[in-house]
PDB file of C-alpha atoms in Angstrom:
ATOM      1  CA  MET A   1     106.562 136.517 203.754  1.00 66.00           C
ATOM      2  CA  ASN A   2     104.567 134.060 205.585  1.00 84.00           C
ATOM      3  CA  GLU A   3     102.965 130.851 204.678  1.00 82.00           C
ATOM      4  CA  ASP A   4      99.335 132.649 204.186  1.00 84.00           C
ATOM      5  CA  ASP A   5     100.995 135.420 202.078  1.00 87.00           C
ATOM      6  CA  SER A   6     102.703 132.548 199.830  1.00 91.00           C
ATOM      7  CA  ASP A   7      99.467 130.663 199.582  1.00 91.00           C
ATOM      8  CA  GLN A   8      97.461 133.731 198.564  1.00 94.00           C
ATOM      9  CA  LEU A   9     100.103 134.704 195.979  1.00 95.00           C
ATOM     10  CA  GLN A  10     100.268 131.373 194.601  1.00 96.00           C
ATOM     11  CA  MET A  11      96.496 131.291 194.052  1.00 96.00           C
ATOM     12  CA  GLU A  12      96.617 134.650 192.536  1.00 97.00           C
ATOM     13  CA  LEU A  13      99.202 133.502 190.115  1.00 97.00           C
ATOM     14  CA  GLN A  14      96.998 130.444 189.133  1.00 98.00           C
ATOM     15  CA  GLU A  15      94.024 132.748 188.437  1.00 98.00           C
ATOM     16  CA  LEU A  16      96.115 134.943 186.359  1.00 98.00           C
ATOM     17  CA  ALA A  17      97.625 131.899 184.477  1.00 97.00           C
ATOM     18  CA  TRP A  18      93.881 130.724 183.897  1.00 98.00           C
ATOM     19  CA  GLU A  19      92.824 134.225 182.510  1.00 98.00           C
ATOM     20  CA  GLU A  20      95.775 134.353 180.251  1.00 98.00           C
ATOM     21  CA  GLU A  21      95.063 131.019 178.685  1.00 98.00           C
ATOM     22  CA  ARG A  22      91.436 132.023 178.212  1.00 98.00           C
ATOM     23  CA  LEU A  23      92.616 135.082 176.652  1.00 98.00           C
ATOM     24  CA  ILE A  24      95.181 133.003 174.191  1.00 98.00           C
ATOM     25  CA  GLN A  25      92.131 130.584 173.196  1.00 98.00           C
ATOM     26  CA  GLU A  26      89.660 133.818 172.644  1.00 98.00           C
ATOM     27  CA  LEU A  27      92.233 135.394 170.264  1.00 98.00           C
ATOM     28  CA  GLU A  28      93.076 132.199 168.483  1.00 98.00           C
ATOM     29  CA  GLU A  29      89.336 131.556 167.855  1.00 97.00           C
ATOM     30  CA  LYS A  30      89.008 135.230 166.476  1.00 97.00           C
ATOM     31  CA  ASN A  31      91.896 134.658 164.152  1.00 96.00           C
ATOM     32  CA  LEU A  32      90.572 131.556 162.792  1.00 95.00           C
ATOM     33  CA  GLU A  33      87.387 133.199 162.058  1.00 96.00           C
ATOM     34  CA  ALA A  34      88.893 136.149 160.556  1.00 95.00           C
ATOM     35  CA  VAL A  35      90.952 133.686 158.213  1.00 93.00           C
ATOM     36  CA  ALA A  36      87.902 131.637 157.455  1.00 92.00           C
ATOM     37  CA  GLU A  37      86.347 134.863 156.211  1.00 93.00           C
ATOM     38  CA  SER A  38      89.294 135.939 154.385  1.00 90.00           C
ATOM     39  CA  ARG A  39      89.305 132.611 152.719  1.00 88.00           C
ATOM     40  CA  GLU A  40      85.547 132.786 151.846  1.00 89.00           C
ATOM     41  CA  ASP A  41      86.012 136.369 150.146  1.00 87.00           C
ATOM     42  CA  VAL A  42      88.920 135.109 148.071  1.00 84.00           C
ATOM     43  CA  GLU A  43      86.664 131.908 147.000  1.00 82.00           C
ATOM     44  CA  ALA A  44      83.835 134.069 146.273  1.00 83.00           C
ATOM     45  CA  LYS A  45      85.812 136.426 144.193  1.00 80.00           C
ATOM     46  CA  ALA A  46      87.514 133.469 142.303  1.00 76.00           C
ATOM     47  CA  GLU A  47      83.957 132.153 141.469  1.00 76.00           C
ATOM     48  CA  ARG A  48      82.684 135.635 140.014  1.00 76.00           C
ATOM     49  CA  LEU A  49      85.644 135.560 137.633  1.00 70.00           C
ATOM     50  CA  ASP A  50      86.167 133.592 134.411  1.00 60.00           C
ATOM     51  CA  PRO A  51      87.598 130.246 135.402  1.00 60.00           C
ATOM     52  CA  GLU A  52      89.729 129.762 132.386  1.00 57.00           C
ATOM     53  CA  GLU A  53      91.585 133.207 132.936  1.00 58.00           C
ATOM     54  CA  THR A  54      91.709 132.739 136.820  1.00 58.00           C
ATOM     55  CA  TRP A  55      93.827 131.385 139.364  1.00 59.00           C
ATOM     56  CA  VAL A  56      93.246 131.190 142.787  1.00 59.00           C
ATOM     57  CA  ASP A  57      96.147 130.539 145.673  1.00 59.00           C
ATOM     58  CA  VAL A  58      94.082 130.121 148.791  1.00 56.00           C
ATOM     59  CA  GLU A  59      96.944 129.564 150.945  1.00 58.00           C
ATOM     60  CA  LYS A  60      98.141 133.290 150.100  1.00 58.00           C
ATOM     61  CA  GLY A  61      94.828 134.773 149.906  1.00 59.00           C
ATOM     62  CA  LYS A  62      95.505 135.794 146.096  1.00 61.00           C
ATOM     63  CA  VAL A  63      93.241 135.964 143.086  1.00 58.00           C
ATOM     64  CA  GLY A  64      94.331 137.049 139.572  1.00 60.00           C
ATOM     65  CA  ASP A  65      94.056 136.742 135.844  1.00 56.00           C
ATOM     66  CA  THR A  66      96.344 134.224 133.991  1.00 55.00           C
ATOM     67  CA  ARG A  67      98.575 137.034 132.707  1.00 54.00           C
ATOM     68  CA  GLN A  68      99.166 138.324 136.201  1.00 54.00           C
ATOM     69  CA  ARG A  69     100.342 134.779 137.266  1.00 54.00           C
ATOM     70  CA  GLN A  70     102.538 134.435 134.140  1.00 53.00           C
ATOM     71  CA  LEU A  71     104.137 137.782 135.335  1.00 50.00           C
ATOM     72  CA  LEU A  72     104.556 136.697 138.878  1.00 55.00           C
ATOM     73  CA  ASN A  73     106.105 133.527 137.813  1.00 53.00           C
ATOM     74  CA  THR A  74     108.679 135.012 135.812  1.00 47.00           C
TER      75      THR A  74
END
């Protein structure tokens, strides 16, 4: 392999690394958007339910009534 081939391969490798980084960032942004939408859905559902009989675990994306939570905690 001569120096020109080595330089060309190095440039191609760098371009692939940049493309990989761009794709990773794009995927992370899409995942963040999906999580935000899911959180909004959970919060909206919680607001529609009776506040005294509702629990919300936003971290886990769960909503339920008090009786369900008591069963889960036992």
